């Protein structure tokens, strides 16, 4: 065992495509003293039986970046590492049966164009020229991606392994990890061959990731939120017509994805490979009588073709040639699913110096980008692109086994489902109901889940269509639109109340807490009795997060942030917290009611007569409201006169009833989104992300360059200020038509791409569609005319003066 490593910078557990890519990318960044452990042979898990499809397509900006990078990397990998591979760039035809699907395609074409992808939306008739065996009678359009294709998963993995070894990295096959122990700030990884001491450890164990995750629970870890699904595809025997066509043209047929029917169909040698994502799908290893085996290397589940019958018949109608080839082989293997179907790449929640790279449903096409991203996390502490979409901390304590199972079935069965802006998927709900859930339902609330918390999105009235089918549109018109308008007008003209359960809330205290916090944020701290917004930059000056800081004592603070930011933002504080300071997550203890509108002071005069209702904007006070002790905070994300009531969860029903009794109109999250965008208020991981610096994001007023504390990114921001921003944040009024601008819509000036939107919504108080975004600095002047591409249509957009569109002087807010 003299050659067995006993020390390493990083130990990666798992030898599939993702684990090996992570090792390769670490080595390319100069970290060559890293070790990968694989219990069997490389590729023994999901990589072994993967189909190897390599699409660019994704409507997630982060995942699109990751997949685009992978495909660029794969096109030169064989030459880069001197290892031959079968990689067929065939192009793909993605079929649309409806106007809504075509709109989704148009959005992807726009996003892809921004990332340099040459995509084409074509007629069904043109698609037949590329695929003469295709039936097109019921199609609306076809999306052509010339860079799609397929790769041999084993060869890909071995090529990256060779590249890693050539750079000096170590791969230990037939060497299962058996556990981990903490060693100061580092780790000891146990194996039957010996222990390895390391600085960092990575769980890249594929469908065994949950089992490996158990080892970290004594060190602050959690149950890994994933379920293993059974995915089948089958290969036909040789089909003569395909062999003849291939010989004549010298290349394979393009891939077909019939996303509305939910399958892919691709040429495999001279036959076809059909892979459905069936609605009647099945998870494995989820019950007491179906336990995960200790080792499932190079193994498959029994065939279960009955589940696929409808999809096979549909595919044979689409490509009749499929029916002429007998089934040569069926593959039914395990693939891990996170609840949303996206992988987990990044810091392991609750555990320092541990990372995750697992739960890949499309691991072959994502492996290259995943390895890049993980290596950046470990070596640099931050990633080139904002990768919140795949960050493991996006899931918190509501993801029990029932939730993960329900969502995996829903996500797998709708693998190609369209994610419409007003649609709330039904599986895995009611994990964190509001304290006033029963009252909200009685009032007609329709709910959405925010970090598991059930919040009202809008309030329906008798006769309104509340079916899920009504939400399956990209357009703003729907049963909710008129109700949302009414809710916004109630806030504008009277007083509204929003139950905002699940605000992430942390109590920070201890001698020196204020000074420490000054060294983490770009700006200043509020005085005792006041509050402000604080921005936490990363080392590049990019926007790591935003928190509201409520100061209750010289060294006592309440920090409040978005619901979905709970674990992420807690760790922004916790991972850097000095000894002697206390940080407590109080999210589940306290809830919030937003009470806002020009008549809100009159309302509080009746139910909180002893409160100081003349205290200024951004103040807070202890008060008694409707007989309940609580904290009143003079702030409103809706941009009107108003207060937030912060109170114990158990007291919220009494407070909500009291506010309603005095005439407040309940409003929901859809209305709040409309109200906030009129004020230019940013959303977390939409307008506020590490894709932008604080200066690009329009946050210079929150940066205190002259303070003595050397906060993260200070030098980078000073340099940027001296050299000038390359981008500037703007608000725009858009002639948007029926749909508002979605996240990452292209902004044009003439024939030049000059920026992108970060959010868009209809402003009911100003009667216009508003988009926030970043543009080339010279185009940020008020009055500049641009165009925003919304689902393939360029719509006129006019840059507005810097500041809120509604109540630009903040007179109503400060009234």
PDB file of N, CA, C and O in Angstrom, residues 161-214:
ATOM      1  N   UNK A 161     -10.597  11.380 -16.906  1.00  0.00           N
ATOM      2  CA  UNK A 161      -9.724  10.709 -15.936  1.00  0.00           C
ATOM      3  C   UNK A 161      -8.278  10.751 -16.409  1.00  0.00           C
ATOM      4  O   UNK A 161      -7.358  11.001 -15.619  1.00  0.00           O
ATOM      5  N   UNK A 162      -8.066  10.498 -17.690  1.00  0.00           N
ATOM      6  CA  UNK A 162      -6.702  10.560 -18.227  1.00  0.00           C
ATOM      7  C   UNK A 162      -6.141  11.975 -18.091  1.00  0.00           C
ATOM      8  O   UNK A 162      -4.973  12.165 -17.692  1.00  0.00           O
ATOM      9  N   UNK A 163      -6.973  12.958 -18.422  1.00  0.00           N
ATOM     10  CA  UNK A 163      -6.524  14.333 -18.285  1.00  0.00           C
ATOM     11  C   UNK A 163      -6.139  14.666 -16.858  1.00  0.00           C
ATOM     12  O   UNK A 163      -5.130  15.338 -16.613  1.00  0.00           O
ATOM     13  N   UNK A 164      -6.935  14.194 -15.898  1.00  0.00           N
ATOM     14  CA  UNK A 164      -6.638  14.455 -14.487  1.00  0.00           C
ATOM     15  C   UNK A 164      -5.359  13.749 -14.054  1.00  0.00           C
ATOM     16  O   UNK A 164      -4.496  14.341 -13.380  1.00  0.00           O
ATOM     17  N   UNK A 165      -5.217  12.488 -14.437  1.00  0.00           N
ATOM     18  CA  UNK A 165      -4.005  11.743 -14.067  1.00  0.00           C
ATOM     19  C   UNK A 165      -2.759  12.375 -14.681  1.00  0.00           C
ATOM     20  O   UNK A 165      -1.708  12.489 -14.029  1.00  0.00           O
ATOM     21  N   UNK A 166      -2.866  12.780 -15.943  1.00  0.00           N
ATOM     22  CA  UNK A 166      -1.713  13.380 -16.609  1.00  0.00           C
ATOM     23  C   UNK A 166      -1.250  14.643 -15.893  1.00  0.00           C
ATOM     24  O   UNK A 166      -0.055  15.003 -15.951  1.00  0.00           O
ATOM     25  N   UNK A 167      -2.185  15.330 -15.244  1.00  0.00           N
ATOM     26  CA  UNK A 167      -1.838  16.547 -14.509  1.00  0.00           C
ATOM     27  C   UNK A 167      -1.367  16.259 -13.085  1.00  0.00           C
ATOM     28  O   UNK A 167      -0.961  17.176 -12.367  1.00  0.00           O
ATOM     29  N   UNK A 168      -1.456  14.988 -12.673  1.00  0.00           N
ATOM     30  CA  UNK A 168      -0.953  14.616 -11.359  1.00  0.00           C
ATOM     31  C   UNK A 168      -1.990  14.214 -10.338  1.00  0.00           C
ATOM     32  O   UNK A 168      -1.647  13.882  -9.196  1.00  0.00           O
ATOM     33  N   UNK A 169      -3.263  14.237 -10.703  1.00  0.00           N
ATOM     34  CA  UNK A 169      -4.310  13.839  -9.755  1.00  0.00           C
ATOM     35  C   UNK A 169      -4.328  12.321  -9.584  1.00  0.00           C
ATOM     36  O   UNK A 169      -3.838  11.570 -10.440  1.00  0.00           O
ATOM     37  N   UNK A 170      -4.921  11.867  -8.482  1.00  0.00           N
ATOM     38  CA  UNK A 170      -4.883  10.458  -8.097  1.00  0.00           C
ATOM     39  C   UNK A 170      -6.289   9.871  -8.125  1.00  0.00           C
ATOM     40  O   UNK A 170      -7.212  10.442  -7.521  1.00  0.00           O
ATOM     41  N   UNK A 171      -6.466   8.743  -8.791  1.00  0.00           N
ATOM     42  CA  UNK A 171      -7.755   8.049  -8.820  1.00  0.00           C
ATOM     43  C   UNK A 171      -7.566   6.670  -8.208  1.00  0.00           C
ATOM     44  O   UNK A 171      -6.717   5.885  -8.650  1.00  0.00           O
ATOM     45  N   UNK A 172      -8.361   6.377  -7.194  1.00  0.00           N
ATOM     46  CA  UNK A 172      -8.330   5.086  -6.521  1.00  0.00           C
ATOM     47  C   UNK A 172      -9.618   4.329  -6.852  1.00  0.00           C
ATOM     48  O   UNK A 172     -10.692   4.660  -6.359  1.00  0.00           O
ATOM     49  N   UNK A 173      -9.497   3.319  -7.719  1.00  0.00           N
ATOM     50  CA  UNK A 173     -10.644   2.482  -8.072  1.00  0.00           C
ATOM     51  C   UNK A 173     -10.743   1.316  -7.091  1.00  0.00           C
ATOM     52  O   UNK A 173      -9.777   0.950  -6.426  1.00  0.00           O
ATOM     53  N   UNK A 174     -11.914   0.721  -7.025  1.00  0.00           N
ATOM     54  CA  UNK A 174     -12.173  -0.415  -6.127  1.00  0.00           C
ATOM     55  C   UNK A 174     -11.729  -0.073  -4.703  1.00  0.00           C
ATOM     56  O   UNK A 174     -11.101  -0.863  -4.007  1.00  0.00           O
ATOM     57  N   UNK A 175     -12.065   1.150  -4.311  1.00  0.00           N
ATOM     58  CA  UNK A 175     -11.667   1.663  -2.994  1.00  0.00           C
ATOM     59  C   UNK A 175     -12.813   2.475  -2.426  1.00  0.00           C
ATOM     60  O   UNK A 175     -12.795   3.711  -2.468  1.00  0.00           O
ATOM     61  N   UNK A 176     -13.838   1.813  -1.903  1.00  0.00           N
ATOM     62  CA  UNK A 176     -14.990   2.568  -1.391  1.00  0.00           C
ATOM     63  C   UNK A 176     -14.646   3.365  -0.143  1.00  0.00           C
ATOM     64  O   UNK A 176     -13.942   2.875   0.746  1.00  0.00           O
ATOM     65  N   UNK A 177     -15.135   4.596  -0.110  1.00  0.00           N
ATOM     66  CA  UNK A 177     -15.096   5.358   1.135  1.00  0.00           C
ATOM     67  C   UNK A 177     -16.086   4.709   2.101  1.00  0.00           C
ATOM     68  O   UNK A 177     -17.164   4.251   1.704  1.00  0.00           O
ATOM     69  N   UNK A 178     -15.717   4.661   3.375  1.00  0.00           N
ATOM     70  CA  UNK A 178     -16.582   4.015   4.376  1.00  0.00           C
ATOM     71  C   UNK A 178     -17.069   4.977   5.446  1.00  0.00           C
ATOM     72  O   UNK A 178     -17.892   4.613   6.278  1.00  0.00           O
ATOM     73  N   UNK A 179     -16.579   6.219   5.427  1.00  0.00           N
ATOM     74  CA  UNK A 179     -17.027   7.199   6.408  1.00  0.00           C
ATOM     75  C   UNK A 179     -16.077   8.368   6.447  1.00  0.00           C
ATOM     76  O   UNK A 179     -15.053   8.392   5.750  1.00  0.00           O
ATOM     77  N   UNK A 180     -16.437   9.367   7.260  1.00  0.00           N
ATOM     78  CA  UNK A 180     -15.586  10.547   7.422  1.00  0.00           C
ATOM     79  C   UNK A 180     -15.513  10.919   8.895  1.00  0.00           C
ATOM     80  O   UNK A 180     -16.438  10.631   9.675  1.00  0.00           O
ATOM     81  N   UNK A 181     -14.405  11.551   9.264  1.00  0.00           N
ATOM     82  CA  UNK A 181     -14.234  12.113  10.606  1.00  0.00           C
ATOM     83  C   UNK A 181     -13.709  13.525  10.462  1.00  0.00           C
ATOM     84  O   UNK A 181     -12.999  13.848   9.507  1.00  0.00           O
ATOM     85  N   UNK A 182     -14.056  14.366  11.433  1.00  0.00           N
ATOM     86  CA  UNK A 182     -13.570  15.746  11.419  1.00  0.00           C
ATOM     87  C   UNK A 182     -12.156  15.780  11.992  1.00  0.00           C
ATOM     88  O   UNK A 182     -11.835  15.071  12.946  1.00  0.00           O
ATOM     89  N   UNK A 183     -11.313  16.609  11.423  1.00  0.00           N
ATOM     90  CA  UNK A 183      -9.936  16.769  11.872  1.00  0.00           C
ATOM     91  C   UNK A 183      -9.622  18.254  11.865  1.00  0.00           C
ATOM     92  O   UNK A 183      -9.090  18.782  10.892  1.00  0.00           O
ATOM     93  N   UNK A 184     -10.000  18.950  12.960  1.00  0.00           N
ATOM     94  CA  UNK A 184      -9.866  20.402  12.983  1.00  0.00           C
ATOM     95  C   UNK A 184     -10.771  21.009  11.938  1.00  0.00           C
ATOM     96  O   UNK A 184     -11.979  20.736  11.907  1.00  0.00           O
ATOM     97  N   UNK A 185     -10.207  21.827  11.039  1.00  0.00           N
ATOM     98  CA  UNK A 185     -10.988  22.391   9.946  1.00  0.00           C
ATOM     99  C   UNK A 185     -11.065  21.454   8.756  1.00  0.00           C
ATOM    100  O   UNK A 185     -11.802  21.706   7.803  1.00  0.00           O
ATOM    101  N   UNK A 186     -10.287  20.384   8.792  1.00  0.00           N
ATOM    102  CA  UNK A 186     -10.257  19.450   7.674  1.00  0.00           C
ATOM    103  C   UNK A 186     -10.971  18.148   7.974  1.00  0.00           C
ATOM    104  O   UNK A 186     -11.783  18.057   8.892  1.00  0.00           O
ATOM    105  N   UNK A 187     -10.643  17.123   7.191  1.00  0.00           N
ATOM    106  CA  UNK A 187     -11.366  15.853   7.258  1.00  0.00           C
ATOM    107  C   UNK A 187     -10.407  14.670   7.177  1.00  0.00           C
ATOM    108  O   UNK A 187      -9.301  14.791   6.654  1.00  0.00           O
ATOM    109  N   UNK A 188     -10.881  13.557   7.704  1.00  0.00           N
ATOM    110  CA  UNK A 188     -10.248  12.271   7.435  1.00  0.00           C
ATOM    111  C   UNK A 188     -11.295  11.395   6.769  1.00  0.00           C
ATOM    112  O   UNK A 188     -12.390  11.191   7.310  1.00  0.00           O
ATOM    113  N   UNK A 189     -10.991  10.929   5.578  1.00  0.00           N
ATOM    114  CA  UNK A 189     -11.885  10.043   4.841  1.00  0.00           C
ATOM    115  C   UNK A 189     -11.389   8.618   5.030  1.00  0.00           C
ATOM    116  O   UNK A 189     -10.209   8.323   4.772  1.00  0.00           O
ATOM    117  N   UNK A 190     -12.278   7.755   5.486  1.00  0.00           N
ATOM    118  CA  UNK A 190     -11.908   6.382   5.801  1.00  0.00           C
ATOM    119  C   UNK A 190     -12.175   5.464   4.614  1.00  0.00           C
ATOM    120  O   UNK A 190     -13.206   5.585   3.932  1.00  0.00           O
ATOM    121  N   UNK A 191     -11.250   4.552   4.366  1.00  0.00           N
ATOM    122  CA  UNK A 191     -11.425   3.504   3.363  1.00  0.00           C
ATOM    123  C   UNK A 191     -10.841   2.214   3.930  1.00  0.00           C
ATOM    124  O   UNK A 191     -10.094   2.230   4.923  1.00  0.00           O
ATOM    125  N   UNK A 192     -11.140   1.092   3.281  1.00  0.00           N
ATOM    126  CA  UNK A 192     -10.578  -0.190   3.716  1.00  0.00           C
ATOM    127  C   UNK A 192      -9.074  -0.261   3.460  1.00  0.00           C
ATOM    128  O   UNK A 192      -8.371  -1.093   4.039  1.00  0.00           O
ATOM    129  N   UNK A 193      -8.578   0.609   2.592  1.00  0.00           N
ATOM    130  CA  UNK A 193      -7.148   0.616   2.282  1.00  0.00           C
ATOM    131  C   UNK A 193      -6.360   1.558   3.189  1.00  0.00           C
ATOM    132  O   UNK A 193      -5.131   1.588   3.143  1.00  0.00           O
ATOM    133  N   UNK A 194      -7.079   2.360   3.971  1.00  0.00           N
ATOM    134  CA  UNK A 194      -6.429   3.332   4.825  1.00  0.00           C
ATOM    135  C   UNK A 194      -7.180   4.637   4.861  1.00  0.00           C
ATOM    136  O   UNK A 194      -8.170   4.835   4.147  1.00  0.00           O
ATOM    137  N   UNK A 195      -6.725   5.545   5.710  1.00  0.00           N
ATOM    138  CA  UNK A 195      -7.359   6.851   5.861  1.00  0.00           C
ATOM    139  C   UNK A 195      -6.625   7.892   5.015  1.00  0.00           C
ATOM    140  O   UNK A 195      -5.406   7.809   4.805  1.00  0.00           O
ATOM    141  N   UNK A 196      -7.389   8.898   4.571  1.00  0.00           N
ATOM    142  CA  UNK A 196      -6.812  10.014   3.836  1.00  0.00           C
ATOM    143  C   UNK A 196      -7.188  11.301   4.555  1.00  0.00           C
ATOM    144  O   UNK A 196      -8.378  11.612   4.704  1.00  0.00           O
ATOM    145  N   UNK A 197      -6.211  12.052   5.011  1.00  0.00           N
ATOM    146  CA  UNK A 197      -6.448  13.365   5.610  1.00  0.00           C
ATOM    147  C   UNK A 197      -6.524  14.399   4.483  1.00  0.00           C
ATOM    148  O   UNK A 197      -5.701  14.391   3.567  1.00  0.00           O
ATOM    149  N   UNK A 198      -7.522  15.267   4.550  1.00  0.00           N
ATOM    150  CA  UNK A 198      -7.706  16.243   3.467  1.00  0.00           C
ATOM    151  C   UNK A 198      -8.278  17.541   4.016  1.00  0.00           C
ATOM    152  O   UNK A 198      -8.832  17.585   5.120  1.00  0.00           O
ATOM    153  N   UNK A 199      -8.137  18.589   3.209  1.00  0.00           N
ATOM    154  CA  UNK A 199      -8.691  19.886   3.580  1.00  0.00           C
ATOM    155  C   UNK A 199     -10.179  19.975   3.237  1.00  0.00           C
ATOM    156  O   UNK A 199     -10.951  20.608   3.960  1.00  0.00           O
ATOM    157  N   UNK A 200     -10.551  19.372   2.111  1.00  0.00           N
ATOM    158  CA  UNK A 200     -11.928  19.447   1.626  1.00  0.00           C
ATOM    159  C   UNK A 200     -12.381  18.064   1.165  1.00  0.00           C
ATOM    160  O   UNK A 200     -11.573  17.269   0.673  1.00  0.00           O
ATOM    161  N   UNK A 201     -13.676  17.833   1.300  1.00  0.00           N
ATOM    162  CA  UNK A 201     -14.243  16.569   0.836  1.00  0.00           C
ATOM    163  C   UNK A 201     -15.466  16.883  -0.014  1.00  0.00           C
ATOM    164  O   UNK A 201     -16.179  17.857   0.238  1.00  0.00           O
ATOM    165  N   UNK A 202     -15.695  16.054  -1.054  1.00  0.00           N
ATOM    166  CA  UNK A 202     -16.785  16.269  -2.001  1.00  0.00           C
ATOM    167  C   UNK A 202     -17.644  15.020  -2.070  1.00  0.00           C
ATOM    168  O   UNK A 202     -17.138  13.911  -2.307  1.00  0.00           O
ATOM    169  N   UNK A 203     -18.943  15.189  -1.881  1.00  0.00           N
ATOM    170  CA  UNK A 203     -19.908  14.104  -2.074  1.00  0.00           C
ATOM    171  C   UNK A 203     -20.376  14.156  -3.521  1.00  0.00           C
ATOM    172  O   UNK A 203     -21.219  14.957  -3.896  1.00  0.00           O
ATOM    173  N   UNK A 204     -19.778  13.293  -4.348  1.00  0.00           N
ATOM    174  CA  UNK A 204     -20.166  13.165  -5.749  1.00  0.00           C
ATOM    175  C   UNK A 204     -20.619  11.740  -6.012  1.00  0.00           C
ATOM    176  O   UNK A 204     -20.298  11.129  -7.037  1.00  0.00           O
ATOM    177  N   UNK A 205     -21.397  11.209  -5.063  1.00  0.00           N
ATOM    178  CA  UNK A 205     -21.697   9.780  -5.032  1.00  0.00           C
ATOM    179  C   UNK A 205     -22.930   9.387  -5.838  1.00  0.00           C
ATOM    180  O   UNK A 205     -23.455   8.281  -5.668  1.00  0.00           O
ATOM    181  N   UNK A 206     -23.422  10.272  -6.701  1.00  0.00           N
ATOM    182  CA  UNK A 206     -24.527   9.895  -7.584  1.00  0.00           C
ATOM    183  C   UNK A 206     -25.754   9.474  -6.804  1.00  0.00           C
ATOM    184  O   UNK A 206     -26.189  10.157  -5.874  1.00  0.00           O
ATOM    185  N   UNK A 207     -26.326   8.323  -7.192  1.00  0.00           N
ATOM    186  CA  UNK A 207     -27.541   7.902  -6.491  1.00  0.00           C
ATOM    187  C   UNK A 207     -27.254   7.353  -5.092  1.00  0.00           C
ATOM    188  O   UNK A 207     -28.182   7.015  -4.355  1.00  0.00           O
ATOM    189  N   UNK A 208     -25.982   7.304  -4.693  1.00  0.00           N
ATOM    190  CA  UNK A 208     -25.624   6.980  -3.313  1.00  0.00           C
ATOM    191  C   UNK A 208     -25.347   8.236  -2.483  1.00  0.00           C
ATOM    192  O   UNK A 208     -24.887   8.148  -1.348  1.00  0.00           O
ATOM    193  N   UNK A 209     -25.634   9.402  -3.032  1.00  0.00           N
ATOM    194  CA  UNK A 209     -25.288  10.651  -2.351  1.00  0.00           C
ATOM    195  C   UNK A 209     -26.000  10.797  -1.006  1.00  0.00           C
ATOM    196  O   UNK A 209     -25.431  11.331  -0.053  1.00  0.00           O
ATOM    197  N   UNK A 210     -27.249  10.330  -0.920  1.00  0.00           N
ATOM    198  CA  UNK A 210     -27.970  10.443   0.354  1.00  0.00           C
ATOM    199  C   UNK A 210     -27.318   9.575   1.425  1.00  0.00           C
ATOM    200  O   UNK A 210     -27.241   9.970   2.595  1.00  0.00           O
ATOM    201  N   UNK A 211     -26.850   8.412   1.015  1.00  0.00           N
ATOM    202  CA  UNK A 211     -26.180   7.532   1.990  1.00  0.00           C
ATOM    203  C   UNK A 211     -24.867   8.152   2.442  1.00  0.00           C
ATOM    204  O   UNK A 211     -24.550   8.151   3.639  1.00  0.00           O
ATOM    205  N   UNK A 212     -24.081   8.686   1.530  1.00  0.00           N
ATOM    206  CA  UNK A 212     -22.847   9.373   1.916  1.00  0.00           C
ATOM    207  C   UNK A 212     -23.165  10.598   2.772  1.00  0.00           C
ATOM    208  O   UNK A 212     -22.452  10.906   3.726  1.00  0.00           O
ATOM    209  N   UNK A 213     -24.256  11.266   2.452  1.00  0.00           N
ATOM    210  CA  UNK A 213     -24.654  12.433   3.233  1.00  0.00           C
ATOM    211  C   UNK A 213     -24.895  12.121   4.693  1.00  0.00           C
ATOM    212  O   UNK A 213     -24.710  12.996   5.564  1.00  0.00           O
ATOM    213  N   UNK A 214     -25.289  10.895   5.003  1.00  0.00           N
ATOM    214  CA  UNK A 214     -25.505  10.499   6.402  1.00  0.00           C
ATOM    215  C   UNK A 214     -24.229  10.658   7.225  1.00  0.00           C
ATOM    216  O   UNK A 214     -24.290  10.946   8.421  1.00  0.00           O
TER     217      UNK A 214
END
